Tab-separated table of C-alpha atoms in Angstrom:
chain	number	residue	atom	x	y	z
Y	28	VAL	CA	-3.501	-25.025	-10.954
Y	29	GLN	CA	-1.603	-22.414	-8.953
Y	30	ASP	CA	1.867	-23.118	-10.314
Y	31	GLU	CA	0.914	-23.096	-13.983
Y	32	ILE	CA	2.681	-20.773	-16.407
Y	33	ILE	CA	0.180	-19.807	-19.109
Y	34	TRP	CA	-0.516	-17.014	-21.631
Y	35	GLN	CA	-2.236	-14.120	-19.914
Y	36	HIS	CA	-2.908	-10.425	-20.304
Y	37	ILE	CA	-1.086	-8.636	-17.502
Y	38	ASN	CA	-3.544	-5.766	-17.008
Y	39	PRO	CA	-6.160	-7.893	-15.165
Y	40	ILE	CA	-3.403	-9.240	-12.891
Y	41	VAL	CA	-2.232	-5.687	-12.181
Y	42	GLU	CA	-5.838	-4.649	-11.469
Y	43	GLU	CA	-6.258	-7.569	-9.049
Y	44	SER	CA	-3.048	-6.583	-7.237
Y	45	LEU	CA	-4.361	-3.031	-6.910
Y	46	THR	CA	-7.610	-4.310	-5.398
Y	47	LEU	CA	-5.592	-6.169	-2.758
Y	48	VAL	CA	-3.340	-3.185	-2.046
Y	49	ARG	CA	-6.297	-0.776	-1.863
Y	50	SER	CA	-8.028	-2.996	0.693
Y	51	GLY	CA	-4.842	-3.036	2.781
Y	52	THR	CA	-4.369	0.734	2.615
Y	53	LYS	CA	-7.954	1.981	3.111
Y	54	LYS	CA	-7.084	3.952	6.235
Y	55	LEU	CA	-3.982	5.508	4.693
Y	56	ASP	CA	-3.640	8.608	2.545
Y	57	ILE	CA	-2.529	6.745	-0.588
Y	58	LYS	CA	-3.702	7.733	-4.051
Y	59	ILE	CA	-3.191	5.137	-6.781
Y	60	GLU	CA	-2.807	6.251	-10.395
Y	61	THR	CA	-2.858	3.728	-13.237
Y	62	ASP	CA	-1.992	3.797	-16.921
Y	63	LEU	CA	-2.497	0.254	-18.226
Y	64	GLN	CA	-1.541	0.289	-21.918
Y	65	ALA	CA	-0.056	-3.208	-22.454
Y	66	LYS	CA	-1.875	-5.147	-25.155
Y	67	CYS	CA	0.252	-8.260	-25.576
Y	68	SER	CA	-0.091	-11.462	-23.582
Y	69	VAL	CA	2.850	-13.004	-21.772
Y	70	GLU	CA	3.541	-16.425	-20.298
Y	71	VAL	CA	3.456	-16.073	-16.512
Y	72	ASN	CA	2.278	-17.734	-13.351
Y	73	ARG	CA	-0.629	-15.476	-12.362
Y	74	HIS	CA	-0.345	-16.142	-8.617
Y	75	GLN	CA	3.392	-15.521	-8.542
Y	76	LEU	CA	3.143	-12.300	-10.561
Y	77	LEU	CA	0.378	-11.164	-8.208
Y	78	GLN	CA	2.697	-11.831	-5.244
Y	79	VAL	CA	5.484	-9.761	-6.846
Y	80	LEU	CA	3.154	-6.863	-7.691
Y	81	VAL	CA	1.606	-6.683	-4.216
Y	82	ASN	CA	5.070	-6.802	-2.633
Y	83	LEU	CA	6.434	-3.976	-4.799
Y	84	GLN	CA	3.312	-1.849	-4.308
Y	85	MET	CA	3.326	-2.301	-0.525
Y	86	ASN	CA	7.037	-1.449	-0.428
Y	87	GLY	CA	6.115	1.776	-2.223
Y	88	VAL	CA	3.365	2.513	0.307
Y	89	HIS	CA	5.829	2.020	3.180
Y	90	ALA	CA	8.452	4.207	1.441
Y	91	MET	CA	5.921	7.050	1.323
Y	92	ASN	CA	5.204	6.736	5.053
Y	93	ASP	CA	1.619	5.741	4.279
Y	94	SER	CA	0.841	8.962	2.393
Y	95	GLY	CA	1.381	9.862	-1.270
Y	96	ILE	CA	0.826	8.793	-4.865
Y	97	LEU	CA	1.603	5.303	-6.125
Y	98	GLN	CA	1.745	5.014	-9.922
Y	99	ILE	CA	1.393	1.741	-11.817
Y	100	SER	CA	1.720	1.503	-15.583
Y	101	THR	CA	1.945	-1.235	-18.182
Y	102	GLN	CA	3.113	-1.077	-21.767
Y	103	ASP	CA	4.172	-3.389	-24.530
Y	104	TRP	CA	7.918	-4.058	-24.593
Y	105	THR	CA	9.183	-3.534	-28.119
Y	106	GLU	CA	12.447	-3.837	-29.990
Y	107	GLY	CA	12.137	-1.852	-33.181
Y	108	LYS	CA	8.607	-2.591	-34.383
Y	109	THR	CA	8.453	-6.047	-32.808
Y	110	THR	CA	6.626	-6.609	-29.538
Y	111	ILE	CA	8.705	-8.943	-27.380
Y	112	GLY	CA	6.775	-8.749	-24.116
Y	113	ALA	CA	5.379	-6.382	-21.528
Y	114	ILE	CA	6.742	-3.923	-18.980
Y	115	ILE	CA	5.111	-3.148	-15.635
Y	116	LYS	CA	6.309	-0.046	-13.761
Y	117	ILE	CA	5.575	0.744	-10.128
Y	118	THR	CA	6.599	4.222	-8.972
Y	119	ASP	CA	6.401	5.703	-5.489
Y	120	HIS	CA	7.202	9.257	-4.463
Y	121	GLY	CA	8.748	8.233	-1.182
Y	122	CYS	CA	12.113	8.439	0.517
Y	123	GLY	CA	14.082	6.782	-2.298
Y	124	ILE	CA	16.909	4.269	-1.949
Y	125	SER	CA	20.544	5.260	-1.446
Y	126	GLU	CA	23.165	4.120	-3.974
Y	127	GLN	CA	24.757	1.970	-1.284
Y	128	ASN	CA	21.467	0.194	-0.557
Y	129	LEU	CA	20.548	-0.158	-4.259
Y	130	THR	CA	23.353	-2.696	-4.627
Y	131	ARG	CA	21.918	-4.795	-1.780
Y	132	ILE	CA	18.117	-4.570	-1.997
Y	133	PHE	CA	17.762	-7.924	-3.781
Y	134	ASN	CA	19.990	-9.733	-1.251
Y	135	PRO	CA	18.074	-12.142	1.007
Y	136	PHE	CA	17.445	-10.729	4.500
Y	137	PHE	CA	18.494	-7.175	3.590
Y	138	THR	CA	15.955	-4.695	4.945
Y	139	THR	CA	15.797	-1.112	6.147
Y	140	ARG	CA	12.478	-1.639	7.946
Y	141	ARG	CA	12.237	-2.826	11.533
Y	142	SER	CA	9.289	-5.074	10.760
Y	143	GLY	CA	10.651	-6.366	7.447
Y	144	THR	CA	12.166	-9.790	6.809
Y	145	GLY	CA	14.244	-8.683	3.838
Y	146	LEU	CA	12.867	-11.493	1.707
Y	147	GLY	CA	10.257	-9.712	-0.431
Y	148	LEU	CA	12.546	-8.289	-3.110
Y	149	SER	CA	14.783	-11.349	-3.158
Y	150	VAL	CA	11.808	-13.676	-3.671
Y	151	SER	CA	10.252	-11.288	-6.219
Y	152	GLN	CA	13.451	-11.192	-8.253
Y	153	GLY	CA	13.676	-15.001	-8.144
Y	154	ILE	CA	10.098	-15.361	-9.402
Y	155	ILE	CA	10.603	-12.970	-12.325
Y	156	GLU	CA	14.005	-14.403	-13.266
Y	157	SER	CA	12.610	-17.964	-13.173
Y	158	ILE	CA	10.633	-17.161	-16.343
Y	159	GLY	CA	13.449	-15.217	-17.991
Y	160	GLY	CA	12.216	-11.788	-16.933
Y	161	GLU	CA	14.031	-9.013	-15.157
Y	162	ILE	CA	13.365	-6.446	-12.425
Y	163	ARG	CA	15.167	-3.118	-12.764
Y	164	VAL	CA	15.155	-0.301	-10.242
Y	165	GLN	CA	15.777	3.437	-10.493
Y	166	SER	CA	15.782	5.565	-7.377
Y	167	GLU	CA	16.695	8.988	-6.099
Y	168	VAL	CA	16.881	9.733	-2.391
Y	169	GLY	CA	14.131	12.141	-1.373
Y	170	VAL	CA	12.346	11.802	-4.733
Y	171	GLY	CA	11.166	8.211	-5.088
Y	172	THR	CA	11.699	4.841	-6.700
Y	173	THR	CA	10.549	3.030	-9.837
Y	174	PHE	CA	10.637	-0.742	-10.163
Y	175	SER	CA	10.287	-1.993	-13.751
Y	176	ILE	CA	9.366	-5.606	-14.472
Y	177	PHE	CA	10.277	-6.847	-17.957
Y	178	LEU	CA	8.386	-9.979	-19.050
Y	179	HIS	CA	9.020	-11.781	-22.334
Y	180	GLU	CA	5.998	-12.931	-24.355
Y	181	LYS	CA	7.328	-16.478	-24.182
Y	182	ALA	CA	8.637	-17.559	-20.787
Y	183	MET	CA	12.277	-18.627	-20.880
Y	184	ILE	CA	12.384	-21.432	-18.377
Y	185	GLU	CA	15.634	-23.071	-17.393
Y	186	GLN	CA	15.559	-26.820	-17.707
Y	187	GLU	CA	17.360	-28.720	-14.975
Y	188	GLY	CA	21.085	-28.565	-15.666
Y	189	ASP	CA	20.695	-26.384	-18.756
Y	190	ILE	CA	21.922	-22.841	-19.058
Y	191	LEU	CA	19.336	-20.239	-19.983
Y	192	LEU	CA	20.407	-18.395	-23.107
Y	193	GLN	CA	18.680	-15.596	-24.870
Y	194	ILE	CA	20.022	-15.001	-28.341
Y	195	LYS	CA	19.829	-11.433	-29.592
Y	196	PRO	CA	19.740	-10.891	-33.376
């Protein structure tokens, strides 16, 4: 079932996304470096996470003008000695995002590309937030951008009409 949220290791999903991105960038001068260290499983919708990963990776490819190094890493997300989920990082060494644009990149229809719809990041953020996760971005103009996806081990799904709360000890 495509819309099922189940326990999964994220590394195979990341590897599948890389296969898709590699096939779409064969003729480009893109080198992909990986460091997949995450060991914990998380509750996610595999197809939706795949969509988010491909979108973020292709954005990185475009930011590098089809030439450069794209880095993807995974690691366990810990608080103290407790693993609470997984983190996926996607880093490009492209043009970077200005401070002014950083505040708007997740807005629907915001784009800096002629051929873009401006929906990719907005939809990606919605997918990750729908399971209680978070996408964070760090960028420096002329240096590059890193998108970090934080996924809790247990999905935190809002029930209709309920408010999603995460209680911190």
